[in-house]
Amino acid sequence: MPTINLAGKTYEVDEDGFLQELDKWSEDFASAYAKEEGIDGALTDEHWKVINYLRDYYAKFGIAPMIRKLCKETGFDLKKIYELFPSGPAKGACKLAGLAKPTGCV
Amino acid sequence: MLDELEKGRWPSFVSDMKQEAAAREKTKVDLQAPRESIDDLLGLLELTYQDKVVHWKHGGIVGVFGYGGGVIGRYCDQPDQFPGVRDFHTLRVNQPGNKFYSTEYLRQLCDLWERRGSGITNMHGSTGDIILLGTTTPQLEEIFYELTHNLHQDLGGSGSNLRTPSDCLGMARCEYACYDTTALCYNLTMEYQDELHRPAFPYKFKFKFDGCPNGCVASIARADMSIIGTWRDDIRIDQAAVKAYVGGEFKPNGGAHSGRDWGTFDIQKEVIDLCPTHCMSWNGKKLVIDNKECNRCMHCINVMPRALRIGLDRGASILFGAKAPILEGAQMSTLTIPFVKVEEPYDEIKAIIEKVWDYWAEEGRNRERLGELMQRQGFQKFLEVLGLKPDPRMIREPRSNPYVFWKEEDVPGGWERDIQEFRKKHKK
Ligand code: HEM
Ligand code: HEM
Ligand code: SF4
Ligand code: SF4
């Protein structure tokens, strides 16, 4: 299993860099990881709004929300989401939020 | 085991891959993906043939910045034994309309792929894309940069989005084409780039464009939205050419059945009697078609292409909902719009598409294809969404069960009833 070093801590991740032990997630993890997903500088309130929403939804329902739901609940359209997370809601936002890797017919 | 597949007359994918592996060994090109990737791919495949299970890990999420799809991530589950295919991602590259190429373009693409990928491809993926088969994660952005900057070429679609549209070759080389499939395919691909590159739908969605009901791109079976060319006036008949078929001068079906002796052409047996609506007649001199009974199945035109031609008032039918079996069973598309003119800038067609997407994006469940939503909420609901009136052409036969829903406003008195009123006339 590959590992990744972020801000002095080691995390187990899969080949795509998705966190394997979901309980190890912390805000530091997300902040330190942001650069890899093409985010310059510190995570803003807007980033956190998306990340927190994803984490809440995942905690409640055990899956990631549909994109449309994410946009509706955060008030960000898809264009804005990609401005915040250049690699997109699945590869970018879900990864930083420490959700399990999206699966299916990608 | 793979060596066995080099025997026989059909072009062998094993021989081709061995050739590529040998070329990679010798080449002076500064290879950016593992030199031994094809050797390892053959090794991994041999292992798969032996133990009859795949050796790729589940899933894989990789891509390029700005897009949510276009690359299918793949990792081998024997990376120590086959390091050359440790990561072996596929890029989908949006093919040109009807897949016409110049050698110059293909050379450029091959040069790029030789250097930054495995050197093997799939020409083409079932949806239509050029498939670049196997590269490493760090190469993805490099390839994307070169594709866009040097080849002016974009990626295709993957994920819960609009997938790469594709078309039959249409007017480019076919006299049956009822509209310009390539132009419409290209126009809609460009119009909906955002929907293609950034998944925003409940599930995947595909367009396909057939120029006539022959369905050379199989839109009716393989696209959520199938646009199939047709006409609504008369089939044009050249009686002299009909006689030339009857006299044996022209071969039926463009000579498609020359490989076997089917006897001399018999217009009665091979055309008139096979017309599904029995709307044709031949009296030995003249072919007559009762066009109002013709369902434009293409049979007579296919048999006598030099004598019979599509009408002049052309357009397309639009059908929705085709999908493979998962989850609720396989479906072909259902006729929804019997006839629409296909004319630039295609506003009418775009308006339809956007209504369908708004509805499905709002009502569709996670991973529910449009065809399943149409089943779940009913075709009637779908027509309402599109603002269409029901039409007998939309059904093959009326329903046989009497479980008919009525709208309250259509029933005199509505649903609010008082049991006391009922009891005044009917004792308990
Ligand atoms: C004057 C008295 C009755 C009339 C006029 C009447 C009429 C009907 C009608 C029109 C149906 C529908 C048949 C169909 O499927 O097309 C029906 C079904 C049925 N009725 Fe009655 N009914 C009467 C009394 C009863 C009573 C007293 C019982 C039971 C104690 C009963 C039990 C049923 C059942 C079980 C069905 C469903 C049968 C099925 O399709 O499986 N009915 N009845
Ligand atoms: C909690 C109790 C009951 C449940 C959950 C229940 C459930 C059902 C269900 C699901 C159906 C099939 C409906 C369909 O296929 O469209 C049905 C049909 C039927 N049930 Fe019951 N039922 C119950 C009690 C009863 C009782 C007490 C009677 C008779 C005294 C009865 C008589 C019938 C009849 C005659 C049918 C056939 C009706 C038709 O298909 O036209 N049921 N029931
Ligand atoms: S679908 Fe019709 S128009 Fe298109 S290539 Fe086939 S026969 Fe020609
Ligand atoms: S197109 Fe088909 S239905 Fe129409 S006349 Fe020809 S064979 Fe008959």
XYZ file of C-alpha atoms and ligand atoms in Angstrom:
636
model
C 0.000 0.000 0.000
C 1.533 3.393 -0.973
C 1.860 6.088 1.642
C 1.991 9.833 1.472
C 3.741 12.298 3.757
C 1.826 15.448 4.568
C 2.891 18.038 7.133
C 5.059 15.528 8.956
C 2.458 12.754 9.119
C 2.256 9.540 7.085
C -1.015 8.340 5.601
C -1.907 5.151 3.772
C -3.391 5.955 0.377
C -4.275 3.970 -2.733
C -2.521 4.492 -6.108
C -4.826 7.406 -6.849
C -3.953 9.057 -3.565
C -7.279 8.457 -1.829
C -7.015 8.141 1.943
C -7.433 4.521 3.075
C -8.092 4.906 6.807
C -10.904 7.410 6.754
C -10.704 8.084 10.504
C -7.206 9.539 10.069
C -8.627 12.540 8.222
C -7.990 15.971 9.690
C -8.113 19.548 8.481
C -4.330 19.449 8.325
C -4.541 16.541 5.919
C -6.769 18.517 3.559
C -4.690 21.694 3.828
C -1.395 19.946 3.209
C -2.810 17.909 0.336
C -4.388 20.814 -1.565
C -1.330 21.653 -3.659
C -1.307 18.185 -5.258
C -4.782 18.849 -6.604
C -3.776 22.114 -8.213
C -4.918 24.487 -5.469
C -2.554 27.395 -4.919
C -2.243 28.829 -1.444
C -4.321 28.034 1.616
C -7.793 26.540 1.482
C -10.402 29.288 1.637
C -13.781 29.361 3.378
C -15.299 28.387 0.062
C -13.123 25.277 -0.145
C -14.075 24.383 3.399
C -17.752 24.838 2.652
C -17.494 22.151 -0.032
C -15.284 19.851 2.017
C -17.463 20.096 5.109
C -20.607 19.494 3.121
C -19.083 16.385 1.530
C -17.970 15.058 4.909
C -21.355 15.677 6.553
C -23.196 14.009 3.698
C -20.827 11.054 3.708
C -21.160 10.631 7.469
C -24.947 10.601 7.170
C -25.481 8.500 4.048
C -22.251 6.557 3.513
C -21.845 7.753 -0.089
C -20.766 10.943 -1.825
C -23.640 13.218 -2.879
C -24.627 13.604 -6.520
C -22.980 16.588 -8.198
C -26.270 18.421 -8.607
C -26.974 18.062 -4.909
C -23.506 19.342 -4.051
C -24.047 22.409 -6.235
C -27.503 23.106 -4.832
C -26.522 22.757 -1.181
C -23.314 24.768 -1.401
C -24.736 27.364 -3.796
C -21.692 26.905 -6.097
C -22.277 26.042 -9.737
C -20.094 23.444 -11.407
C -17.850 26.102 -12.939
C -17.165 27.491 -9.470
C -16.476 24.003 -8.112
C -13.816 23.500 -10.805
C -12.354 26.927 -10.033
C -12.014 25.810 -6.431
C -10.944 22.227 -7.210
C -9.285 22.070 -10.659
C -9.377 18.273 -10.810
C -13.100 18.330 -10.163
C -15.488 17.295 -7.401
C -14.605 13.584 -7.464
C -10.847 13.503 -7.892
C -10.259 16.831 -6.152
C -12.849 17.678 -3.519
C -13.704 14.125 -2.393
C -10.024 13.274 -2.097
C -9.274 16.260 0.142
C -12.421 15.565 2.138
C -11.117 12.086 2.864
C -14.031 10.224 1.283
C -13.685 6.746 -0.155
C -12.743 6.693 -3.830
C -15.705 7.201 -6.167
C -16.356 3.998 -8.079
C -18.391 2.898 -11.068
C -18.180 3.482 -14.777
C -15.863 6.478 -14.761
C -1.260 -19.714 -24.912
C -1.168 -16.341 -26.617
C 1.167 -17.734 -29.293
C -1.701 -19.927 -30.485
C -3.535 -16.761 -31.448
C -0.888 -15.894 -34.014
C -2.144 -18.754 -36.171
C -5.043 -18.442 -38.581
C -5.898 -15.828 -41.181
C -7.594 -13.147 -39.144
C -5.172 -10.291 -38.241
C -3.653 -11.298 -34.925
C -3.587 -8.772 -32.097
C -0.840 -10.861 -30.501
C 1.434 -10.560 -33.553
C 0.765 -6.830 -33.701
C 1.609 -6.362 -30.046
C 4.794 -8.402 -30.399
C 5.777 -6.220 -33.310
C 5.249 -3.105 -31.219
C 7.184 -4.629 -28.305
C 10.112 -5.329 -30.648
C 9.950 -1.810 -32.050
C 10.047 -0.353 -28.525
C 13.125 -2.391 -27.708
C 15.050 -0.938 -30.645
C 13.725 2.602 -30.918
C 15.915 5.626 -30.300
C 12.943 7.706 -29.235
C 13.301 8.958 -25.664
C 10.439 6.867 -24.274
C 8.563 8.433 -21.351
C 6.468 5.383 -20.471
C 8.165 2.060 -19.616
C 10.025 0.544 -22.575
C 8.822 -2.946 -21.600
C 5.155 -1.974 -21.215
C 3.974 -4.130 -24.124
C 6.100 -7.116 -23.076
C 4.588 -6.824 -19.627
C 1.107 -6.394 -21.048
C 1.545 -9.639 -22.999
C 2.911 -11.300 -19.863
C -0.018 -10.135 -17.790
C -2.453 -11.277 -20.463
C -0.785 -14.694 -20.645
C -1.262 -14.985 -16.882
C -4.897 -14.013 -17.337
C -5.354 -16.696 -19.995
C -3.876 -19.253 -17.619
C -5.894 -18.528 -14.518
C -8.936 -17.052 -16.305
C -9.314 -13.925 -14.178
C -8.448 -10.310 -14.879
C -5.345 -8.823 -13.280
C -6.353 -5.188 -13.158
C -7.281 -3.643 -9.833
C -10.688 -2.179 -9.247
C -11.359 1.349 -10.487
C -8.860 4.186 -10.722
C -9.396 7.944 -10.578
C -6.913 9.961 -12.585
C -7.325 12.829 -15.012
C -6.214 16.222 -16.148
C -6.845 19.516 -14.383
C -10.019 21.270 -15.440
C -11.792 18.117 -16.562
C -13.667 15.502 -14.568
C -13.367 12.774 -17.185
C -11.606 11.606 -20.317
C -9.075 9.310 -18.677
C -9.765 5.835 -17.322
C -7.292 4.968 -14.583
C -6.026 1.384 -14.400
C -3.500 -0.414 -12.165
C -2.183 -3.942 -12.567
C -2.579 -6.264 -9.559
C 0.859 -7.881 -10.149
C 3.009 -4.730 -10.207
C 6.177 -6.508 -9.017
C 6.040 -9.126 -11.727
C 4.904 -6.695 -14.447
C 6.224 -3.224 -13.548
C 5.736 -2.030 -17.128
C 1.983 -1.981 -16.584
C 1.959 -0.870 -12.961
C -0.141 2.086 -14.028
C -1.677 1.683 -17.443
C -4.266 4.401 -17.965
C -6.418 4.873 -21.033
C -7.051 8.237 -22.665
C -10.170 8.804 -24.704
C -9.488 11.205 -27.565
C -12.483 12.721 -29.337
C -12.476 11.293 -32.870
C -13.308 13.450 -35.904
C -16.762 13.187 -37.460
C -17.227 9.849 -39.248
C -13.593 8.998 -38.542
C -11.989 10.500 -41.634
C -8.282 11.138 -41.128
C -5.296 12.543 -42.888
C -2.106 10.511 -42.580
C -0.417 13.651 -41.304
C -2.725 13.805 -38.300
C -2.339 10.103 -37.539
C 1.446 10.355 -37.766
C 1.469 13.219 -35.283
C -0.753 11.253 -32.931
C 1.439 8.151 -33.258
C 4.622 10.146 -32.617
C 3.079 11.573 -29.475
C 1.788 8.222 -28.274
C 4.968 6.320 -29.035
C 6.918 8.763 -26.884
C 4.505 9.214 -23.985
C 2.443 6.016 -23.983
C 2.556 2.299 -24.627
C 2.290 2.647 -28.399
C -0.884 0.572 -28.612
C -4.347 1.874 -29.317
C -7.918 0.884 -29.940
C -9.225 2.304 -33.210
C -11.857 2.991 -32.006
C -13.650 2.608 -28.700
C -17.280 1.522 -29.043
C -18.526 5.014 -28.257
C -16.313 6.399 -31.015
C -13.219 7.783 -29.291
C -9.671 7.123 -30.343
C -8.370 5.049 -27.444
C -4.782 5.531 -26.348
C -4.203 2.370 -24.382
C -1.803 2.544 -21.483
C 0.329 5.250 -19.953
C 1.539 6.428 -16.554
C 0.022 9.107 -14.323
C 2.802 11.710 -14.801
C 2.356 11.523 -18.583
C -1.322 12.490 -18.528
C -0.861 16.252 -18.344
C 2.048 16.043 -20.804
C -0.074 14.209 -23.357
C -2.988 16.556 -22.813
C -0.736 19.573 -23.346
C 0.628 18.222 -26.615
C -2.779 17.093 -27.810
C -4.334 20.482 -27.272
C -1.403 22.700 -28.228
C 0.104 20.790 -31.158
C -2.709 18.646 -32.520
C -5.607 20.974 -31.622
C -7.262 17.895 -30.295
C -9.387 17.452 -27.174
C -10.201 14.517 -24.943
C -13.459 12.583 -25.150
C -15.895 11.886 -22.356
C -16.136 9.461 -19.470
C -18.068 9.394 -16.209
C -21.554 10.678 -15.441
C -21.568 13.109 -18.325
C -22.239 13.559 -22.003
C -20.042 10.951 -23.658
C -18.358 11.497 -27.001
C -21.052 11.741 -29.684
C -20.592 9.745 -32.885
C -22.154 9.554 -36.318
C -22.503 7.391 -39.404
C -20.512 8.745 -42.327
C -23.712 10.226 -43.709
C -23.589 12.679 -46.575
C -19.850 12.288 -46.942
C -20.266 8.997 -48.771
C -23.826 7.730 -48.602
C -26.771 8.562 -50.835
C -29.236 7.482 -48.139
C -28.273 10.230 -45.704
C -31.355 12.298 -44.816
C -29.414 14.955 -42.943
C -25.801 15.929 -42.417
C -24.924 13.643 -39.520
C -21.360 14.906 -39.320
C -22.358 18.544 -39.127
C -24.919 17.910 -36.400
C -22.575 15.624 -34.469
C -19.804 18.215 -34.585
C -22.093 21.110 -33.739
C -23.571 19.419 -30.664
C -20.166 18.155 -29.527
C -18.896 21.741 -29.548
C -22.083 23.184 -28.047
C -21.945 20.821 -25.080
C -18.213 20.742 -24.311
C -18.906 21.610 -20.671
C -21.360 18.766 -20.263
C -18.809 16.450 -21.885
C -15.762 17.390 -19.831
C -17.324 18.014 -16.429
C -19.662 15.284 -15.226
C -22.855 16.905 -13.910
C -25.492 14.264 -14.675
C -27.005 11.457 -12.607
C -25.282 9.023 -14.971
C -23.808 8.790 -18.472
C -25.634 10.151 -21.526
C -24.910 9.413 -25.179
C -25.880 10.981 -28.508
C -25.597 9.099 -31.766
C -26.476 10.215 -35.283
C -27.702 7.856 -37.988
C -28.390 9.365 -41.397
C -31.180 6.904 -42.164
C -32.997 3.956 -40.568
C -30.253 1.504 -41.597
C -28.561 2.613 -38.402
C -24.867 2.283 -39.267
C -23.816 3.784 -35.921
C -26.506 1.775 -34.071
C -27.932 4.833 -32.364
C -31.207 3.128 -31.525
C -29.441 0.585 -29.346
C -26.457 2.491 -28.052
C -27.447 6.076 -27.366
C -29.723 7.641 -24.759
C -30.706 10.025 -27.535
C -30.873 8.515 -31.007
C -31.247 10.865 -33.977
C -32.243 8.869 -37.049
C -32.697 10.428 -40.473
C -35.937 10.019 -42.410
C -38.169 11.743 -44.972
C -41.879 12.448 -45.129
C -42.678 12.775 -48.820
C -42.480 10.170 -51.572
C -39.728 7.722 -52.440
C -38.346 8.809 -55.803
C -38.641 6.071 -58.422
C -36.622 5.847 -61.618
C -38.751 3.390 -63.625
C -36.044 2.824 -66.267
C -33.612 1.829 -63.549
C -36.211 -0.515 -62.021
C -36.406 -2.230 -65.396
C -32.622 -2.482 -65.486
C -32.760 -4.364 -62.152
C -35.517 -6.641 -63.480
C -33.551 -7.235 -66.658
C -30.437 -8.216 -64.720
C -28.381 -5.235 -65.823
C -28.096 -3.838 -62.270
C -27.267 -6.207 -59.444
C -29.606 -6.142 -56.449
C -28.282 -4.705 -53.161
C -25.270 -3.229 -54.928
C -24.006 -6.772 -55.486
C -23.888 -7.521 -51.754
C -24.983 -11.136 -52.252
C -22.726 -12.019 -55.179
C -20.899 -14.611 -53.082
C -23.663 -17.133 -53.605
C -26.045 -18.048 -56.410
C -29.441 -16.755 -55.370
C -30.865 -17.075 -58.871
C -31.903 -14.200 -61.096
C -33.364 -11.134 -59.420
C -37.077 -11.520 -58.747
C -38.540 -8.134 -57.879
C -41.813 -9.647 -56.695
C -40.126 -12.057 -54.313
C -37.263 -9.889 -53.144
C -38.923 -6.517 -52.854
C -42.706 -6.403 -53.266
C -43.438 -9.417 -51.046
C -40.921 -8.345 -48.415
C -42.218 -4.822 -47.952
C -43.423 -4.880 -44.324
C -46.492 -2.782 -45.005
C -47.373 -4.391 -48.383
C -47.605 -0.959 -49.946
C -45.769 -1.754 -53.195
C -46.862 -3.262 -56.472
C -45.221 -4.231 -59.763
C -47.158 -5.047 -62.894
C -44.222 -6.024 -65.046
C -43.838 -2.465 -66.323
C -44.225 -0.047 -63.495
C -43.324 -0.005 -59.815
C -45.881 1.759 -57.628
C -45.461 2.720 -53.961
C -48.369 3.808 -51.804
C -46.176 6.202 -49.845
C -48.728 7.032 -47.162
C -48.534 3.392 -46.066
C -44.729 3.171 -46.328
C -42.934 3.101 -42.974
C -39.580 3.992 -44.573
C -37.937 0.726 -43.516
C -35.302 1.193 -46.282
C -35.666 -2.341 -47.668
C -36.684 -1.480 -51.226
C -34.109 1.303 -51.417
C -31.402 -1.004 -50.090
C -32.232 -3.611 -52.745
C -32.454 -1.168 -55.660
C -30.309 1.838 -54.750
C -29.988 2.960 -58.352
C -33.743 2.990 -58.890
C -35.190 4.162 -55.577
C -34.130 7.187 -53.613
C -35.088 8.801 -50.345
C -37.623 11.640 -50.515
C -36.769 15.311 -50.652
C -38.590 16.525 -47.528
C -35.998 15.294 -45.084
C -35.343 15.439 -41.386
C -34.947 13.044 -38.496
C -36.816 11.109 -35.868
C -35.610 11.441 -32.300
C -35.784 8.488 -29.936
C -34.785 8.305 -26.289
C -33.766 5.830 -23.646
C -31.542 3.070 -25.066
C -29.261 1.343 -22.583
C -27.540 -1.930 -21.709
C -29.159 -4.361 -19.209
C -27.911 -2.912 -15.899
C -30.021 -2.222 -13.795
C -33.553 -2.581 -15.093
C -33.010 -4.503 -18.322
C -31.801 -3.677 -21.808
C -33.716 -1.049 -23.747
C -33.682 0.357 -27.227
C -34.745 3.945 -27.710
C -38.429 4.827 -27.908
C -39.786 7.047 -30.661
C -40.522 10.397 -29.066
C -40.318 12.937 -31.874
C -41.529 11.407 -35.146
C -40.131 14.157 -37.350
C -37.999 17.217 -36.913
C -36.230 19.306 -39.533
C -32.454 19.213 -39.136
C -31.199 22.662 -40.009
C -28.427 24.837 -38.678
C -28.160 26.178 -36.022
C -30.266 23.254 -34.774
C -32.108 25.349 -32.193
C -35.123 23.061 -32.109
C -32.976 20.012 -31.368
C -30.966 21.865 -28.734
C -34.147 23.008 -27.010
C -35.278 19.380 -26.797
C -31.931 18.227 -25.425
C -31.903 20.882 -22.741
C -35.434 20.063 -21.604
C -34.494 16.394 -21.311
C -31.361 17.181 -19.330
C -33.149 19.566 -16.973
C -35.754 16.933 -16.227
C -33.365 14.012 -15.838
C -30.811 16.000 -13.798
C -33.605 17.036 -11.423
C -35.542 13.780 -11.181
C -32.952 11.116 -12.027
C -31.636 9.024 -9.172
C -27.975 8.395 -8.713
C -26.860 6.127 -11.587
C -30.253 6.037 -13.221
C -30.123 6.135 -17.026
C -32.672 8.261 -18.837
C -34.378 5.104 -20.114
C -34.919 3.947 -16.533
C -36.296 7.295 -15.455
C -38.702 7.122 -18.406
C -39.826 3.715 -17.154
C -40.090 4.773 -13.537
C -42.045 7.991 -14.085
C -43.740 6.961 -17.308
C -43.565 7.967 -20.943
C -46.511 10.302 -20.400
C -44.502 12.319 -17.891
C -41.644 12.439 -20.385
C -43.944 13.872 -23.054
C -45.227 16.471 -20.603
C -41.689 17.542 -19.835
C -40.986 17.953 -23.545
C -44.292 19.716 -24.136
C -45.375 17.092 -26.681
C -48.812 15.708 -27.408
C -49.135 11.919 -27.358
C -49.172 10.502 -30.864
C -50.058 6.966 -32.052
C -46.648 6.749 -33.706
C -45.035 6.747 -30.266
C -46.385 3.312 -29.390
C -46.215 -0.055 -31.069
C -49.551 -1.066 -29.543
C -51.896 0.380 -26.934
C -51.643 -0.927 -23.377
C -53.494 -4.153 -22.610
C -53.976 -3.590 -18.889
C -56.642 -1.217 -17.575
C -54.553 0.378 -14.791
C -55.055 3.804 -16.262
C -54.251 6.929 -14.269
C -56.470 9.945 -14.753
C -55.672 13.501 -13.917
C -58.092 14.920 -11.385
C -58.886 17.906 -13.594
C -60.000 15.564 -16.379
C -62.615 13.816 -14.234
C -65.943 15.631 -13.598
C -66.329 16.266 -9.866
C -62.691 15.553 -9.049
C -61.482 13.230 -6.268
C -63.077 14.963 -3.261
C -66.080 12.835 -2.380
C -68.212 12.754 0.767
C -69.152 9.314 2.052
C -72.317 10.756 3.629
C -73.505 11.873 0.218
C -72.854 8.354 -1.073
C -74.689 6.792 1.886
C -77.812 8.851 1.185
C -78.332 6.664 -1.847
C -76.586 3.479 -0.694
C -77.414 1.976 2.686
C -74.682 0.308 4.639
C -72.848 -7.221 -5.804
C -71.675 -7.589 -5.338
C -70.393 -7.552 -6.067
C -70.113 -7.026 -7.262
C -71.034 -6.298 -8.244
C -68.714 -7.239 -7.492
C -68.066 -6.836 -8.622
C -66.748 -7.074 -8.829
C -66.016 -6.661 -9.984
C -66.597 -5.860 -11.142
C -64.767 -7.086 -9.849
C -63.644 -6.849 -10.803
C -63.459 -7.998 -11.732
C -62.318 -7.723 -12.642
O -61.166 -7.951 -12.298
O -62.569 -7.209 -13.752
C -64.685 -7.787 -8.615
C -63.526 -8.379 -8.161
C -63.480 -8.981 -6.952
N -64.466 -9.119 -6.020
Fe -66.343 -8.527 -6.212
N -68.191 -7.898 -6.423
C -69.203 -8.085 -5.544
C -69.130 -8.710 -4.320
C -67.981 -9.239 -3.810
C -67.866 -9.859 -2.485
C -68.997 -9.992 -1.502
C -66.576 -10.274 -2.371
C -65.845 -10.959 -1.219
C -66.373 -11.317 -0.053
C -65.907 -9.924 -3.565
C -64.580 -10.201 -3.804
C -63.962 -9.835 -4.959
C -62.591 -10.147 -5.207
C -61.646 -10.920 -4.294
C -62.297 -9.624 -6.458
C -60.980 -9.692 -7.156
C -60.889 -10.940 -7.981
C -59.605 -10.940 -8.728
O -59.550 -10.320 -9.807
O -58.645 -11.575 -8.271
N -66.786 -9.292 -4.408
N -65.879 -7.772 -8.002
C -52.267 -6.800 6.229
C -53.096 -7.503 5.482
C -53.015 -7.612 3.972
C -52.040 -7.276 3.132
C -50.654 -6.667 3.461
C -52.492 -7.562 1.807
C -51.733 -7.328 0.683
C -52.180 -7.588 -0.585
C -51.431 -7.344 -1.781
C -50.040 -6.767 -1.851
C -52.199 -7.703 -2.831
C -51.795 -7.650 -4.308
C -52.246 -6.402 -4.971
C -51.850 -6.400 -6.416
O -51.205 -7.315 -6.926
O -52.148 -5.406 -7.105
C -53.439 -8.190 -2.306
C -54.441 -8.644 -3.066
C -55.599 -9.146 -2.543
N -55.912 -9.252 -1.201
Fe -54.852 -8.677 0.301
N -53.718 -8.065 1.883
C -54.081 -8.117 3.181
C -55.255 -8.568 3.719
C -56.307 -9.109 2.982
C -57.580 -9.620 3.509
C -57.930 -9.618 4.966
C -58.296 -10.034 2.430
C -59.695 -10.638 2.365
C -60.568 -10.692 3.318
C -57.499 -9.802 1.249
C -57.887 -10.100 -0.010
C -57.171 -9.820 -1.133
C -57.645 -10.104 -2.456
C -58.967 -10.740 -2.837
C -56.665 -9.682 -3.332
C -56.698 -9.728 -4.827
C -57.224 -8.424 -5.309
C -57.015 -8.225 -6.794
O -55.928 -8.553 -7.300
O -57.948 -7.720 -7.460
N -56.315 -9.245 1.627
N -53.388 -8.098 -0.921
S -27.081 5.091 -41.440
Fe -28.001 5.387 -43.439
S -27.150 7.341 -44.092
Fe -25.824 6.625 -42.476
S -24.220 5.499 -43.538
Fe -25.780 4.024 -42.922
S -27.058 3.811 -44.718
Fe -25.906 5.705 -44.984
S -39.284 1.649 -47.578
Fe -39.995 -0.275 -46.710
S -42.121 0.127 -46.184
Fe -41.511 1.727 -47.611
S -42.093 0.940 -49.629
Fe -39.949 0.365 -49.296
S -40.065 -1.696 -48.447
Fe -42.112 -0.811 -48.241
